[in-house]
Coordinates of C-alpha atoms in Angstrom, one line a residue:
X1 CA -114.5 84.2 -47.0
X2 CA -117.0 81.0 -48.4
X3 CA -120.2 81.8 -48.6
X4 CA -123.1 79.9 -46.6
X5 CA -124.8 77.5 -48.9
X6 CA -127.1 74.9 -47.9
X7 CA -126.8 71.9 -49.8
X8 CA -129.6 68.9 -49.2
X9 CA -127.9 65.8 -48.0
X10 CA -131.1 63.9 -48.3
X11 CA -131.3 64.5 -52.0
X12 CA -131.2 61.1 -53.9
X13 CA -129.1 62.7 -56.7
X14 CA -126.2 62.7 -54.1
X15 CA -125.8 59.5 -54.1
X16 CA -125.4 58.3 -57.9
X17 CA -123.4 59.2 -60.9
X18 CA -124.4 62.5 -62.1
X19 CA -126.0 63.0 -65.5
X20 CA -123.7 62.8 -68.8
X21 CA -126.0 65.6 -70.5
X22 CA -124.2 68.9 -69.1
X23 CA -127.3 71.2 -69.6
X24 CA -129.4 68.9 -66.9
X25 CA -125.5 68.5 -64.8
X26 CA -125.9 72.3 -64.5
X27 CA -129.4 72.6 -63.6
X28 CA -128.7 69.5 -60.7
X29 CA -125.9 71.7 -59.4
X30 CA -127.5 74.6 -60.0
X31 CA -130.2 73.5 -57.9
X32 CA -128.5 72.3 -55.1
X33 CA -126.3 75.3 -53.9
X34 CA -129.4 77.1 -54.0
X35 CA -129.7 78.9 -57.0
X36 CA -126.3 80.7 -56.0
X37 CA -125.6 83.6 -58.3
X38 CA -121.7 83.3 -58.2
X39 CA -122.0 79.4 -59.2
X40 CA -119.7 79.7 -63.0
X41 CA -120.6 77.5 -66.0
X42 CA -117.5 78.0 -68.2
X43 CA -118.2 76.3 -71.6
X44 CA -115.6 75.1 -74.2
X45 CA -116.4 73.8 -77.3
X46 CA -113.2 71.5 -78.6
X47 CA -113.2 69.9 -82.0
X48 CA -117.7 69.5 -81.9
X49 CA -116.7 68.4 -78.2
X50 CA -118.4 70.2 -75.0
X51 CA -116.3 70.9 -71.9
X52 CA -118.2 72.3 -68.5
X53 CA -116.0 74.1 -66.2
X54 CA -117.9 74.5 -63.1
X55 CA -117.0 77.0 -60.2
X56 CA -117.9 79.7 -57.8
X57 CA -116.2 82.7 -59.0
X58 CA -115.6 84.4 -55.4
X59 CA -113.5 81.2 -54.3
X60 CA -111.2 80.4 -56.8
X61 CA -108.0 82.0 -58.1
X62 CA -108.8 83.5 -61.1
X63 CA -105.0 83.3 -62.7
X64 CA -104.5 79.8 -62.0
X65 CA -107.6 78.3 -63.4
X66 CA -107.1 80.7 -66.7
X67 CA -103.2 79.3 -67.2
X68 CA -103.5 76.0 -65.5
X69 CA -106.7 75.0 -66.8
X70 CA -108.4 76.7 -69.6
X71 CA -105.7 77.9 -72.0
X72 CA -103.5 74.3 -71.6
X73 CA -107.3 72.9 -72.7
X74 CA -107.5 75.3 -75.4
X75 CA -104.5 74.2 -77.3
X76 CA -105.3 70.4 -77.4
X77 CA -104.2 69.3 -81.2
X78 CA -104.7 65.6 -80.3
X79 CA -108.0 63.9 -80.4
X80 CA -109.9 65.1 -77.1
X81 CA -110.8 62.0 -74.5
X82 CA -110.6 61.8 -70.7
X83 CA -106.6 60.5 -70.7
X84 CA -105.8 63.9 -72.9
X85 CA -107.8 66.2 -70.7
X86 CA -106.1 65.2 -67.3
X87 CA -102.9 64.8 -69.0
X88 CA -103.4 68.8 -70.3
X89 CA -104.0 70.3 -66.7
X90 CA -101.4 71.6 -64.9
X91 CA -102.6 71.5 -61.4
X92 CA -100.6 69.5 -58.7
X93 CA -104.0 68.2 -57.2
X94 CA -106.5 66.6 -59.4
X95 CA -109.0 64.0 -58.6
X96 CA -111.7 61.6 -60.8
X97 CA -114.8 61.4 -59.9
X98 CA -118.6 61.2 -61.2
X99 CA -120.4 61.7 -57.8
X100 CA -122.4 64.8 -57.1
X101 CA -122.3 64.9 -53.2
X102 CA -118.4 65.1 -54.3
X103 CA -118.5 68.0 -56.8
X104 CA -120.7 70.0 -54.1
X105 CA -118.2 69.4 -51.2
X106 CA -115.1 70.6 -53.6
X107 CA -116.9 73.8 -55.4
X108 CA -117.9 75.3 -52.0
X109 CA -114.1 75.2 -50.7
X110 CA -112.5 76.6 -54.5
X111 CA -112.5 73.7 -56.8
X112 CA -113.1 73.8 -60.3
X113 CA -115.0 70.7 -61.6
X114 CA -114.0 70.0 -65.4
X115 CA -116.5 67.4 -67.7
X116 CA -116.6 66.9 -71.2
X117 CA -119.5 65.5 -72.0
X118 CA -121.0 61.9 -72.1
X119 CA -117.7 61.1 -70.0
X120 CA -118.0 58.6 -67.0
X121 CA -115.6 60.4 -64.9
X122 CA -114.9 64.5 -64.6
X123 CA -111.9 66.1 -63.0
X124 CA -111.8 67.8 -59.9
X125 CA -108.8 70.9 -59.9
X126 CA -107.9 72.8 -56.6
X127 CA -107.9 75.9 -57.9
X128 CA -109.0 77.7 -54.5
X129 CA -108.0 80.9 -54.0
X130 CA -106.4 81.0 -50.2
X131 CA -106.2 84.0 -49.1
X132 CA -104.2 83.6 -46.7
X133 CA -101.4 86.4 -45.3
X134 CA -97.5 86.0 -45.2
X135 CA -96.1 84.8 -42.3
X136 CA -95.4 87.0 -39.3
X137 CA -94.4 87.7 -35.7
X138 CA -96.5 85.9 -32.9
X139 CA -99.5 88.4 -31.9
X140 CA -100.1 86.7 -28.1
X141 CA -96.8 84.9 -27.5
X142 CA -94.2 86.8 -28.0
X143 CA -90.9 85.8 -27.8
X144 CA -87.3 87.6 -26.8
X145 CA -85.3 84.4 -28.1
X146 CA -86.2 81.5 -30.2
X147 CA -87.7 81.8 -33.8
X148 CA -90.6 84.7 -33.7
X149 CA -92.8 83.1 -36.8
X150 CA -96.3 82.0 -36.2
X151 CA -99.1 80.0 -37.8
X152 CA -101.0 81.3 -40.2
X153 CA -104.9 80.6 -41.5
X154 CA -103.4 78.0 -44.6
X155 CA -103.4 74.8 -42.5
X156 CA -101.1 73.6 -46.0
X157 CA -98.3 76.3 -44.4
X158 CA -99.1 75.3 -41.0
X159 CA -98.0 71.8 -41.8
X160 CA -94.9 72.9 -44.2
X161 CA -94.0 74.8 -40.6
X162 CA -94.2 71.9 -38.7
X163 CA -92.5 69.4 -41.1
X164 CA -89.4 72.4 -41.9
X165 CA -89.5 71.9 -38.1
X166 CA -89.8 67.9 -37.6
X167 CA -88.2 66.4 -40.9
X168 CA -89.0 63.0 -39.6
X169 CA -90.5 59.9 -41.6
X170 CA -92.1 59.0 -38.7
X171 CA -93.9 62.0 -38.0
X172 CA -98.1 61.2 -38.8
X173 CA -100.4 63.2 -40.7
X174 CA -104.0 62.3 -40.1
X175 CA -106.9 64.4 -42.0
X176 CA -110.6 64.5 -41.1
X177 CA -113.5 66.3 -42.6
X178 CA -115.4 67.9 -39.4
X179 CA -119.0 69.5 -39.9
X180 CA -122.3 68.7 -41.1
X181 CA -122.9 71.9 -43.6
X182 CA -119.7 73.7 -43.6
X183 CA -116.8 71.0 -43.7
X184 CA -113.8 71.8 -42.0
X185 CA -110.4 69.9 -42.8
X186 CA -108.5 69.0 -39.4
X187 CA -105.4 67.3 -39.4
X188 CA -103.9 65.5 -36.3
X189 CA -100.1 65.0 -36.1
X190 CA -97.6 63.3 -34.3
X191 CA -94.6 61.1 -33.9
X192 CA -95.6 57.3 -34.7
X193 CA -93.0 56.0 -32.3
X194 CA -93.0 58.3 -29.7
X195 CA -96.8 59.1 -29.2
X196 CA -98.8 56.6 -27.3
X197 CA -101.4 55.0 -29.1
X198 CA -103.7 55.5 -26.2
X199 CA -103.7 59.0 -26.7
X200 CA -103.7 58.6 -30.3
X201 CA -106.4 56.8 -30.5
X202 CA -108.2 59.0 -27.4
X203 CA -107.8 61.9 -29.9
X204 CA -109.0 60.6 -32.8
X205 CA -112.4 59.2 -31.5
X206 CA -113.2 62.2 -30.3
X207 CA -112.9 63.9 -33.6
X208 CA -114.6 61.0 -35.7
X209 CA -117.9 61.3 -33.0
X210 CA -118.4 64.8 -33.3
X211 CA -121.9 66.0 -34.8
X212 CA -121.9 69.7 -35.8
X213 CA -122.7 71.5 -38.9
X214 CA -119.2 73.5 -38.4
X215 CA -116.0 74.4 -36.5
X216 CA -114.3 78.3 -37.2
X217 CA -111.4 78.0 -35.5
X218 CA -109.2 75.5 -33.4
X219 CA -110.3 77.0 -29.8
X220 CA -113.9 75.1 -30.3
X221 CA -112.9 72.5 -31.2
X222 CA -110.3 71.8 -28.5
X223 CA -113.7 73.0 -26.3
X224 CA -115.8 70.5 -28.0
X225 CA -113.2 67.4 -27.5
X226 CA -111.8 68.2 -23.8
X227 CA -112.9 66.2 -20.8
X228 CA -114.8 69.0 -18.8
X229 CA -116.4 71.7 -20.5
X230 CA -117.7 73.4 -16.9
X231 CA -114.8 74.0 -15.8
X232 CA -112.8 77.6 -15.6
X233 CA -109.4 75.8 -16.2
X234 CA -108.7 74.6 -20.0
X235 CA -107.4 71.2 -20.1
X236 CA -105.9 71.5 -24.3
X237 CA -103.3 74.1 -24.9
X238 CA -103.9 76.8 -27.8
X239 CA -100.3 77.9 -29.5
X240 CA -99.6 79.8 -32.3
X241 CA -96.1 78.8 -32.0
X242 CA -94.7 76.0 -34.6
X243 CA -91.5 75.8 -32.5
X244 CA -94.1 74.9 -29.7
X245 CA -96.2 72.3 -31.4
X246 CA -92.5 70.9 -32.3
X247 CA -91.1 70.8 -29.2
X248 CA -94.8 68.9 -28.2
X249 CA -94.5 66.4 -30.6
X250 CA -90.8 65.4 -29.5
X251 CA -92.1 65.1 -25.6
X252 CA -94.4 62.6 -26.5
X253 CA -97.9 64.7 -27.5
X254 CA -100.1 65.4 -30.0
X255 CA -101.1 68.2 -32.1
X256 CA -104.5 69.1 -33.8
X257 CA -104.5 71.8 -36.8
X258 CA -107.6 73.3 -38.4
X259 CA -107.7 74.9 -41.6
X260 CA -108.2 78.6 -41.5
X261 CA -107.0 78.8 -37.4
X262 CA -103.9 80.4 -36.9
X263 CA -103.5 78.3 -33.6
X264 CA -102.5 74.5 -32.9
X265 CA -103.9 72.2 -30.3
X266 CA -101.7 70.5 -27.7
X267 CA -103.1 67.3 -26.0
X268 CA -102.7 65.7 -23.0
X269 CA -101.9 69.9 -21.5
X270 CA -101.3 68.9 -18.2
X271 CA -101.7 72.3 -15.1
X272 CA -98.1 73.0 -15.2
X273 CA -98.1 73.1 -19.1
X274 CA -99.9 76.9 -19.2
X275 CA -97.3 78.0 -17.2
X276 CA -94.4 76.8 -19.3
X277 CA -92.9 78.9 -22.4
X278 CA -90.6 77.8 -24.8
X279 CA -88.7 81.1 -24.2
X280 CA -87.7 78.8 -21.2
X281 CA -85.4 76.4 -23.2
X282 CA -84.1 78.9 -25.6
X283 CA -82.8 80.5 -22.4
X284 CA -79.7 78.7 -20.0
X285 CA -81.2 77.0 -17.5
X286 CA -80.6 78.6 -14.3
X287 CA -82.5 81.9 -16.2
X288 CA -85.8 79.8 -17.3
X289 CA -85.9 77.8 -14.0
X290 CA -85.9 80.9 -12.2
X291 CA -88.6 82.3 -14.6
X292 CA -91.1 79.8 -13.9
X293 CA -90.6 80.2 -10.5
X294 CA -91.5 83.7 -11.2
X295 CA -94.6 82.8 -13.0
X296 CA -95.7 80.3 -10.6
X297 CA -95.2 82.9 -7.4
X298 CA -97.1 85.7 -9.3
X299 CA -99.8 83.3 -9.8
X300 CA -100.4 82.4 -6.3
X301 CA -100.5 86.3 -5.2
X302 CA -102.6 87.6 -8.3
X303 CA -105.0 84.9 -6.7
X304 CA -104.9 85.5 -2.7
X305 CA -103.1 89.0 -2.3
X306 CA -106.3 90.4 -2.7
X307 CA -108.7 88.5 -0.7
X308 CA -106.1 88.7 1.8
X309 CA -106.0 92.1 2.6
X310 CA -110.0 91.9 2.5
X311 CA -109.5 89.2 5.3
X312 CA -107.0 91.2 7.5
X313 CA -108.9 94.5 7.3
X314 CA -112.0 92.4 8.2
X315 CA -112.0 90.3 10.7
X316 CA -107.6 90.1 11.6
X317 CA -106.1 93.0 12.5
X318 CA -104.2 91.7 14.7
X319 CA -101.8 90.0 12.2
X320 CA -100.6 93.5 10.7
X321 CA -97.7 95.1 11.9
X322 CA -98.1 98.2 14.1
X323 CA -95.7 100.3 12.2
X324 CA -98.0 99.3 9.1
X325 CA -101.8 100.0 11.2
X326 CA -100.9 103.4 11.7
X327 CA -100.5 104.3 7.8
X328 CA -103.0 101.7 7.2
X329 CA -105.8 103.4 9.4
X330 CA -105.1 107.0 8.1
X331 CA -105.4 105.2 4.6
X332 CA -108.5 103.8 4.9
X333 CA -110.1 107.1 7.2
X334 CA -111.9 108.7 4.4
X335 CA -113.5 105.3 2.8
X336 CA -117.2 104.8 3.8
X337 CA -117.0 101.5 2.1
X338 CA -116.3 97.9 3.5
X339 CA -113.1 96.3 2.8
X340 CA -115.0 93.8 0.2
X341 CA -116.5 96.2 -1.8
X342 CA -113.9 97.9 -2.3
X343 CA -111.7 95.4 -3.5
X344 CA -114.7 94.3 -5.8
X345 CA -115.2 98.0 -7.4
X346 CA -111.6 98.5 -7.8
X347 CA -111.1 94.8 -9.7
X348 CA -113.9 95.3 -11.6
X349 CA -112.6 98.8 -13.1
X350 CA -109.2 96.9 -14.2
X351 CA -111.1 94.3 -15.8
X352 CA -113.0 97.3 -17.3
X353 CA -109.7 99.0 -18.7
X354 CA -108.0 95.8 -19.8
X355 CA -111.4 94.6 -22.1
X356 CA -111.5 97.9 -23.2
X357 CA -107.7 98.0 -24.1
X358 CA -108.4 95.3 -25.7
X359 CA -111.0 95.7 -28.2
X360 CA -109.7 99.3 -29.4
X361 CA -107.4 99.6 -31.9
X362 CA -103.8 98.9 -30.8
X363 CA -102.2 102.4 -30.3
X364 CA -105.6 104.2 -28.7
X365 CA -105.7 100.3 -26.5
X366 CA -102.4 101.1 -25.2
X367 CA -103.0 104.7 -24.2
X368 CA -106.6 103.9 -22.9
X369 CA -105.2 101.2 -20.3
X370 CA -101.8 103.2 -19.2
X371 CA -104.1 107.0 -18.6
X372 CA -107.1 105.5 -17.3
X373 CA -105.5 103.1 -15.3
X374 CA -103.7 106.5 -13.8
X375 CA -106.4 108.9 -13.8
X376 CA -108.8 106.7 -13.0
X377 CA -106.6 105.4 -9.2
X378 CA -105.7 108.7 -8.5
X379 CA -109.3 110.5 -8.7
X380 CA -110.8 107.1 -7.0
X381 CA -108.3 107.5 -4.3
X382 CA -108.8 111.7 -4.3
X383 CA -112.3 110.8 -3.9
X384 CA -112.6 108.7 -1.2
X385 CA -113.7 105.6 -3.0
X386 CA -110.2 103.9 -1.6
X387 CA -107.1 103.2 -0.5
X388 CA -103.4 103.8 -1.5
X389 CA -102.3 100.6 -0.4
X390 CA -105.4 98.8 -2.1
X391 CA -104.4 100.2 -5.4
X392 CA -101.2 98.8 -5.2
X393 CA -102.5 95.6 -4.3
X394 CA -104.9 95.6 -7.2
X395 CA -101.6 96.9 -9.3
X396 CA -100.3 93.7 -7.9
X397 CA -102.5 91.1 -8.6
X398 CA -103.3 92.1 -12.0
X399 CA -99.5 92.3 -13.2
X400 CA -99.5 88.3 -11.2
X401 CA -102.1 87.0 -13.5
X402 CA -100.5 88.8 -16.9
X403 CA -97.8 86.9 -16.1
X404 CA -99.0 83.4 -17.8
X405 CA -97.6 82.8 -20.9
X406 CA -101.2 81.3 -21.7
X407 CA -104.0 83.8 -22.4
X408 CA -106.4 81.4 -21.0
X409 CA -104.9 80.5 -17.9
X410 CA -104.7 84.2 -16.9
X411 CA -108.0 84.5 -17.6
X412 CA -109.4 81.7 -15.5
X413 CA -107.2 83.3 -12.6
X414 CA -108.7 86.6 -12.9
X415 CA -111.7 85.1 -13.0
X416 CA -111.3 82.5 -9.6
X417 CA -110.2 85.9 -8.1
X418 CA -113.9 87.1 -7.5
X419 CA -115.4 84.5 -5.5
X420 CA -112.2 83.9 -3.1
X421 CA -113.0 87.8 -2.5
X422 CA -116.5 87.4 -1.8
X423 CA -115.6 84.7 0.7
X424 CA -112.7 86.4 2.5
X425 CA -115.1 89.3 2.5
X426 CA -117.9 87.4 4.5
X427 CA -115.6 84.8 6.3
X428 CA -112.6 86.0 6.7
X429 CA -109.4 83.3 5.9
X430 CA -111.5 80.6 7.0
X431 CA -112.8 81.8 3.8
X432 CA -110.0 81.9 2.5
X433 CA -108.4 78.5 3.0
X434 CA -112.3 76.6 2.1
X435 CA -111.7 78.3 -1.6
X436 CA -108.1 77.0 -2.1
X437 CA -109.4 73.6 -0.6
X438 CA -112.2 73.8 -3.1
X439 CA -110.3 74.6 -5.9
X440 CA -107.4 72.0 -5.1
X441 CA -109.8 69.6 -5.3
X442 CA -111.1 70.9 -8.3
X443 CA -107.6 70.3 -10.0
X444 CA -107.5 66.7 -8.3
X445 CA -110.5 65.9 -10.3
X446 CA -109.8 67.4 -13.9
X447 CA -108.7 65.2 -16.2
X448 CA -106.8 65.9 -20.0
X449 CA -107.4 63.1 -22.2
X450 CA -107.7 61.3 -19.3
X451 CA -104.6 61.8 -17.6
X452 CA -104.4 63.6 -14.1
X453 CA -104.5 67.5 -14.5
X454 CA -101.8 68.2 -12.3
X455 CA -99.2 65.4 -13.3
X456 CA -96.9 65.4 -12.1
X457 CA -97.3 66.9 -9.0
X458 CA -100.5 64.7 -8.8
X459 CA -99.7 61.7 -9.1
X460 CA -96.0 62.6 -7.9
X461 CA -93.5 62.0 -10.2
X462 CA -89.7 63.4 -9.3
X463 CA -88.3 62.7 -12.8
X464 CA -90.6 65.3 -14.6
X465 CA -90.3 67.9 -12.4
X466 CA -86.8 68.5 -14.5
X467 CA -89.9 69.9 -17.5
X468 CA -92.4 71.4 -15.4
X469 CA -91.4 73.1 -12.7
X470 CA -87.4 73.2 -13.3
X471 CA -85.3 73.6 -16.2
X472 CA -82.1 71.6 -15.8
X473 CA -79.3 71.6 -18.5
X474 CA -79.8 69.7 -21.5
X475 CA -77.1 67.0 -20.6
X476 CA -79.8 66.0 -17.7
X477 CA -82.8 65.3 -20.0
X478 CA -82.3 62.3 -21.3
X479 CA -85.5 60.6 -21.0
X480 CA -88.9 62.3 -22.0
X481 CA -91.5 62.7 -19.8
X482 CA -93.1 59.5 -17.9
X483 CA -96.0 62.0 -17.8
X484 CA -96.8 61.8 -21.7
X485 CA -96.2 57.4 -21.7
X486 CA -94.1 57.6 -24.6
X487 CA -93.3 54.8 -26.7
X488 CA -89.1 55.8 -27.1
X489 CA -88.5 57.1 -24.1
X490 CA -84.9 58.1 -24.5
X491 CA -84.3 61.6 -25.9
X492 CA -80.1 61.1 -25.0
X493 CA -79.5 57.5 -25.8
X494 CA -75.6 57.8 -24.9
X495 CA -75.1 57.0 -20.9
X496 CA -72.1 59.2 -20.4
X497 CA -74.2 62.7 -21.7
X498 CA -73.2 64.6 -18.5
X499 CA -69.3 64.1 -19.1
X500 CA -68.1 66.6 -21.5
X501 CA -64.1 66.2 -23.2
X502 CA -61.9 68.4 -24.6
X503 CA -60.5 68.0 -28.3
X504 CA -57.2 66.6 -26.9
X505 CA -58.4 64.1 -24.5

């Protein structure tokens, strides 16, 4: 974990050469990380010669700067000058430079800053210790085919993923330093010749003309650079998946990684994207085709099942079958409360139980949300509160919106949920039907990187219906999606793809 330190830009000192004396060096550092008690001062004295090694204790690795840096400087025979001294380090990643705003920049992220003194130039040695865990199974996407690794917090393994993944020269690797105070390295990838510039250059003005002293992880910043921040709906998909982000890049898109942020962003992430898993295309065709379908239906009930059954019970009982009124009625006799409330109460305990389940430990989460899911229906339903059929419609419309392969997207559904409620609950399906109008037009409006939210069934486009909604065999995919404007947009470029031979023909 680094450490806070507040460093003042506005010092003059920034901006020249440091000093060449390495007892006023050390008090100008000293005094500009704020008297930190972890800054380091390592001093070497080499044939009457004095070498500062400057560091913060708590961020570097302690091994590599003894064998990669102090003992190879310790055994210098030759006549010590600034040639020798680089020439003696064994670190991959070394950099000259005489600057102070520099040096503070690189100590506060685990580099070691080496000058010998009167030198012009001093030597900047990553050295950073990064703490960062071994790779392992996707936490919120997991997967029954496909590869199961994930991203990690080292946006150096992140990229290794990506590139083990895409081994293409043409694959792009942009860097930027985002933050104020805390710098935060951000990389943007993607495919020179398939990306469009547009969206290229979209992305990285948005990056370049952000002002803030500091991004944690990659879900602000895709907050920060997405084209409506009121909305429920997010318009930049969040993956942990490098197989994902791969698969992105090939359709045209492009990615955004942040060091320490186990996720990547996606951009343009068009409505239908959220809905989409790359489960999909490990699977044949006819299965992932058929799973989306799935998805997309459970959506549409975890949305209106409930405010549905508020609606009929309210103001349409004439629309439910008699053989259904009769079980319905004797269901319902011992509930003092309206229809509406008690759809309200019982969603609001399920959001209870799932936040809950959430935040406990994993085991004792798991337990909480199956027993008090059960105890809690059964006593509610012993006790009056309400109905049999109710809690299976709740049951319902919660399993709907777990559905989405995107944590986000199910959470904006469960969240639209409420309102439609409230309105079938006062209004009946006129209700009903103003709220899907509403919120259709809603999705009409949004906009990802400035492309229509729910391309392509907005503005219509039959060809990419084969990766949004459908999943056709391979052999059928031979362009990329007219959605994404790609540069080269053939994925297949042989014309006879769909006819398949046999050895002896």
């Amino acid at each position: 974990m680094f450490r806070k330190r507040r460093v003042d830009k506005d010092d003059p000192k920034l901006e020249s050469p440091h000093s060449t004396n390495l007892d006023a060096l050390h008090k100008d550092i000293v005094s500009l990380v704020s008297n930190s008690e972890d800054l380091v001062l390592r001093l070497l004295t080499l044939q009457n010669q004095r070498i500062g090694i400057f560091y913060f204790e708590d961020l570097i690795d302690t091994k590599s700067l003894q064998d990669s840096v102090i003992k190879p400087l310790e055994k210098i025979t030759d006549d010590i000058n600034f040639e020798v001294i680089e020439n003696s380090i064994h670190i991959a990643k070394l950099t000259q430079t005489n600057q102070l705003d520099d040096i503070i920049n690189n100590l506060v992220n685990g580099t070691a800053y080496i000058y010998r003194e009167r030198d012009n130039l001093g030597i900047l040695a990553d050295v950073a210790d990064k703490g960062t865990r071994s790779l392992e199974k996707a936490e919120t996407e997991s997967l029954v085919f496909g590869p199961k690794v994930s991203f990690t917090e080292s946006i150096s393994k992140n990229l290794n993923l990506l590139r083990s993944n895409i081994n293409d020269p043409k694959l792009c690797v942009e860097t930027f330093m985002i933050g104020s105070r805390a710098k935060k390295k951000v990389q943007m990838v993607y495919i020179k010749d398939i990306a469009e510039v547009e969206n290229v250059n979209i992305f990285r003005q948005r990056i370049t003309d952000l002002e803030v002293d500091s991004i944690l992880d990659s879900t602000i910043l895709a907050q920060m650079i997405e084209d409506n921040s009121y909305t429920f709906f997010p318009q930049l998909l969040t993956t942990e998946l490098p197989d994902r982000l791969s698969i992105s890049l090939l359709h045209g898109k492009i990615g955004l990684l942040v060091d320490r942020s186990p996720t990547a962003i996606i951009g343009p992430s068009t409505f239908m994207t959220f809905f989409e898993s790359t489960e999909d295309i490990y699977m044949r065709w006819n299965m992932g085709t058929f799973l989306r379908f799935l998805r997309l239906i459970a959506i549409f009930f975890s949305i209106l099942l409930t405010p549905a059954y508020v609606a009929v019970l309210t103001y349409h009982y004439e629309v439910i079958p008699s053989a259904l009124l009769v079980s319905l009625g004797q269901s319902r006799s011992n509930v003092p409360f309206p229809p509406m409330f008690e759809a309200l109460l019982l969603e609001f305990i399920i959001e209870l139980l799932r936040e809950s389940g959430a935040r406990l430990p994993t085991k004792v989460g798991q337990t909480m949300g199956i027993v008090g899911g059960i105890v809690i229906g059964q006593a509610a339903v012993q006790a009056g509160f309400t109905s049999n059929i109710l809690i299976i419609i709740i049951a319902i419309s919660a399993l709907g919106s777990f559905t989405a392969p995107s944590y986000s997207i199910g959470t904006a559904v469960r969240i639209i949920r409420f309102p439609i409620i409230v309105m079938a609950g006062f209004y009946g399906g006129v209700g009903i039907m103003f709220c899907f109008c509403f919120l259709l037009i809603h999705l009409l409006k949004i906009t990802t990187l400035g492309r229509p939210y729910l391309s392509p069934l907005y503005p219509f486009r039959f060809s990419d219906l084969k990766y949004s909604i459908f999943r056709l065999p391979y052999q059928y995919l031979q362009i990329r999606p007219v959605t994404n404007r790609t540069q080269d947009k053939g994925r297949i470029p042989n014309k006879n793809a769909v006819q398949k031979k046999d050895v002896d023909e």
